[in-house]
Short mmCIF file of C-alpha atoms in Angstrom, two decimals:
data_model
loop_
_atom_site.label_atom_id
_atom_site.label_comp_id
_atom_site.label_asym_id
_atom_site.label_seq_id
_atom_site.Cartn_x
_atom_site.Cartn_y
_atom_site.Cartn_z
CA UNK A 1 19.73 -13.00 10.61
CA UNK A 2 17.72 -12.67 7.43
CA UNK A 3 16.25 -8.79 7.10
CA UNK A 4 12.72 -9.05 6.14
CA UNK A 5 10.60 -5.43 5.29
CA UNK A 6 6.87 -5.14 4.68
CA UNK A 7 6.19 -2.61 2.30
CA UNK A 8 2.46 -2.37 2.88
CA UNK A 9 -0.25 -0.07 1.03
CA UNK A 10 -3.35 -0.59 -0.77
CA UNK A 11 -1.42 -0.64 -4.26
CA UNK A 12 -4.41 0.38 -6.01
CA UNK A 13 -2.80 0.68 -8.86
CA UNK A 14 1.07 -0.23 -7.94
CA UNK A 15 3.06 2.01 -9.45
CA UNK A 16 6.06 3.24 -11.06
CA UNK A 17 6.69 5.15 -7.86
CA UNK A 18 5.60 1.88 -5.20
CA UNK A 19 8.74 -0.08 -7.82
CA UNK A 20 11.40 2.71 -7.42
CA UNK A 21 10.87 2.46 -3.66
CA UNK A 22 10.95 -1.54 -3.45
CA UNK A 23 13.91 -1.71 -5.69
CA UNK A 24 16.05 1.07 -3.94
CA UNK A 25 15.16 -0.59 -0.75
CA UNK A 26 15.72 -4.30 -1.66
CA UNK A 27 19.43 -2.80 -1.56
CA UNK A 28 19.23 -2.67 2.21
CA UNK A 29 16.99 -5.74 2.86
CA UNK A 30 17.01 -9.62 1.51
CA UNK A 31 13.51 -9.76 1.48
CA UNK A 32 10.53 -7.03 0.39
CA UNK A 33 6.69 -8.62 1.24
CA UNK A 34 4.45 -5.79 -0.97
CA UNK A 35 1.73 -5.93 1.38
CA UNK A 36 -1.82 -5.19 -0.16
CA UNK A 37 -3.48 -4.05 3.17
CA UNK A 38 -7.62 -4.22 3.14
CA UNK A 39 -8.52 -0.44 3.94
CA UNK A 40 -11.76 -0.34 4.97
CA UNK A 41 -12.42 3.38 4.20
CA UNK A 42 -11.53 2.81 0.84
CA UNK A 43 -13.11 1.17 -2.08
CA UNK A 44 -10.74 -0.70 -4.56
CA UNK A 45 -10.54 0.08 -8.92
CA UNK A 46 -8.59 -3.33 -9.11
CA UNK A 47 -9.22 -6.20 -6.94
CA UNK A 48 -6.49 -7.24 -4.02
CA UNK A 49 -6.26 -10.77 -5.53
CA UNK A 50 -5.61 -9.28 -9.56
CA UNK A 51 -2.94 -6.62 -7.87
CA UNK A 52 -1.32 -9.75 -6.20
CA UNK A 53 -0.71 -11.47 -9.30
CA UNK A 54 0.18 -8.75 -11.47
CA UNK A 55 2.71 -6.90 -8.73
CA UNK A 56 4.50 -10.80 -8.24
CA UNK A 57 4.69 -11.18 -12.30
CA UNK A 58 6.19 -7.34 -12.06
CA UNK A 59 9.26 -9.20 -9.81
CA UNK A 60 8.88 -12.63 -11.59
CA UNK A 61 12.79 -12.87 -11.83
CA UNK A 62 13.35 -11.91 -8.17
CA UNK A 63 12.38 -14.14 -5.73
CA UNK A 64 13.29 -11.70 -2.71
CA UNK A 65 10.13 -9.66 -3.26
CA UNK A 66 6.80 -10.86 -3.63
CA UNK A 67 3.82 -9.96 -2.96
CA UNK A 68 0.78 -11.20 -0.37
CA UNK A 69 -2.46 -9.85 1.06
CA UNK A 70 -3.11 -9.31 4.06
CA UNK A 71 -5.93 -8.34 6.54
CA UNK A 72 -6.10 -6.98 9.74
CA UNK A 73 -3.11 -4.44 11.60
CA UNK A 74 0.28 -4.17 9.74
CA UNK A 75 2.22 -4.64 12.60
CA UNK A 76 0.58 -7.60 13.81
CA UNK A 77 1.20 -8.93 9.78
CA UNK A 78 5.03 -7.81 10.23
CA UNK A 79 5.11 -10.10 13.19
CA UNK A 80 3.40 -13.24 11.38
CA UNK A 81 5.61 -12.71 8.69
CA UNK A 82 9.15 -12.26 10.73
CA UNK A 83 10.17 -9.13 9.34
CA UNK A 84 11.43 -6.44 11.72
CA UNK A 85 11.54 -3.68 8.97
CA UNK A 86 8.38 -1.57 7.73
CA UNK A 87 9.67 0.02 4.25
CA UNK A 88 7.42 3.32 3.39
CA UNK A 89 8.16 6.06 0.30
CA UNK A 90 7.22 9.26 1.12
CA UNK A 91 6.56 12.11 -1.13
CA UNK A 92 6.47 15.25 0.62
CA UNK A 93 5.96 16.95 4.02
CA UNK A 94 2.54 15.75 4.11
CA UNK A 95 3.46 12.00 3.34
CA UNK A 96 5.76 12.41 6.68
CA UNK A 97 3.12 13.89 8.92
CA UNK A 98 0.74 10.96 8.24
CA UNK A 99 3.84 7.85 8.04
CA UNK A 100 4.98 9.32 11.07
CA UNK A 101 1.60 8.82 13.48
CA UNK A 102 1.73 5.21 11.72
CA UNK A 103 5.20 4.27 12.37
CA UNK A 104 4.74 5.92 16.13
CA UNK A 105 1.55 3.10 16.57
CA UNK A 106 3.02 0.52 14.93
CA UNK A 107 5.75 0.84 17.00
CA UNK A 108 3.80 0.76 20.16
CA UNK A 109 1.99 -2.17 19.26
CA UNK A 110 5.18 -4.18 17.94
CA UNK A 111 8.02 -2.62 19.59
CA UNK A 112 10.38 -4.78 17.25
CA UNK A 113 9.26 -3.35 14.01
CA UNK A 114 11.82 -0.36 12.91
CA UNK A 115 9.90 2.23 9.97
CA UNK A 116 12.57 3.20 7.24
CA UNK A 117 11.54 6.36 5.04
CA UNK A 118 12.52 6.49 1.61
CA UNK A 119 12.29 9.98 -0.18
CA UNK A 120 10.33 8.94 -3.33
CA UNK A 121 12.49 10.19 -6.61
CA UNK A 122 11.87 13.31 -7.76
CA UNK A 123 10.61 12.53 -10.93
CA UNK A 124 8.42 10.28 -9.74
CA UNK A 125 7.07 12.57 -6.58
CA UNK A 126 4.02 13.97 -8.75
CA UNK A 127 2.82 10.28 -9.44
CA UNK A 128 -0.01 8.61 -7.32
CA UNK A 129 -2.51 6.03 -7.27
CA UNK A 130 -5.38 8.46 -7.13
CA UNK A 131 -4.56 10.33 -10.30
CA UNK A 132 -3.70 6.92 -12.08
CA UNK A 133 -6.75 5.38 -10.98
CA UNK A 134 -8.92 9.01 -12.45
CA UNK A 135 -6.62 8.94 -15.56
CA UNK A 136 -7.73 5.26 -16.27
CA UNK A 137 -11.35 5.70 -15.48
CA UNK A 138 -11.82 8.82 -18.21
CA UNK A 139 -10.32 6.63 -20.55
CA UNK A 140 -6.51 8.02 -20.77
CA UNK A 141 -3.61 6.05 -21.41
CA UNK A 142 -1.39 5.26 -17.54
CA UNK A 143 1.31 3.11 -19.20
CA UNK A 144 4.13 5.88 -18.05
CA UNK A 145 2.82 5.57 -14.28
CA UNK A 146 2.52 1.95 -13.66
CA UNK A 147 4.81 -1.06 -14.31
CA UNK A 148 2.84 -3.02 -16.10
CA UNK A 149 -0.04 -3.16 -18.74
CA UNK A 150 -3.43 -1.95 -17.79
CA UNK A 151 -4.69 -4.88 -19.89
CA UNK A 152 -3.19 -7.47 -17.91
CA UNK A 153 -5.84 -6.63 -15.19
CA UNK A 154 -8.77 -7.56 -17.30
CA UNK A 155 -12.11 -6.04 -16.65
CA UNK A 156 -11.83 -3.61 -13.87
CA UNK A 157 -15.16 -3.63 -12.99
CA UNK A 158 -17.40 -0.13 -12.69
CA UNK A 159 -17.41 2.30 -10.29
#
């Protein structure tokens, strides 16, 4: 039986943090879907479908993760999708508190779907899409944080 994980976030940007977590856990599991969730209580610097392409160049030469958008509840997505693993990096005490309610109602509402916690690196514990995303907007360079080129993205359009 083929073991599928979502890794699912907003991925606004992806970064050097979201790879180290995908390629520690595509170890464990023959298939990652990056899942680029639409949060409605927050507004996105780069647009799902631009993050989709970008994050599947990022794997080009690995066909075992990919990337797709999604809408709607993450559990329900796991179960369209067939995968029976939710993958999730967490940073610190206060990434556990909040992954934790989410795993507990994701696991109520698809009782098949097993969370798996990986403790993000510690040199990469400090990174996060917020600061990237402030970094960016005041003009600073991000290359260190994020797997790819800014430039790639285009116009991000203004805030």
């Amino acid at each position: 039986m083929k073991r599928t994980a979502i890794f699912p976030g907003s991925f606004d940007p992806f970064t050097n943090g979201h790879l180290d977590v995908v390629l520690r856990g595509s170890k464990m599991f023959d298939e990652i879907i990056i899942a680029i969730g639409n949060n409605s209580s927050k507004q996105r610097y780069i647009p799902v479908e631009k993050m989709v392409e970008v994050i599947n160049g990022v794997f080009r030469d690995q066909p075992h993760i990919k990337a797709q958008a999604y809408k709607g509840l993450t559990a329900e997505f796991a179960r369209e999708v067939g995968a029976t693993f939710l993958l999730r990096g967490l940073r610190n005490t206060t990434d556990f508190e909040y992954e934790n309610t989410i795993a507990q109602a994701n696991r109520h509402i698809n009782p098949e779907l097993e969370t798996v916690f990986l403790i993000t690196s510690p040199a990469l514990a400090a990174i996060s899409s917020t600061i990237i995303r402030e970094i960016h907007r005041f003009g600073g360079n991000v290359d260190d944080f994020i797997p790819f080129r800014i430039s790639e993205i285009g116009d991000i359009p203004a805030q």
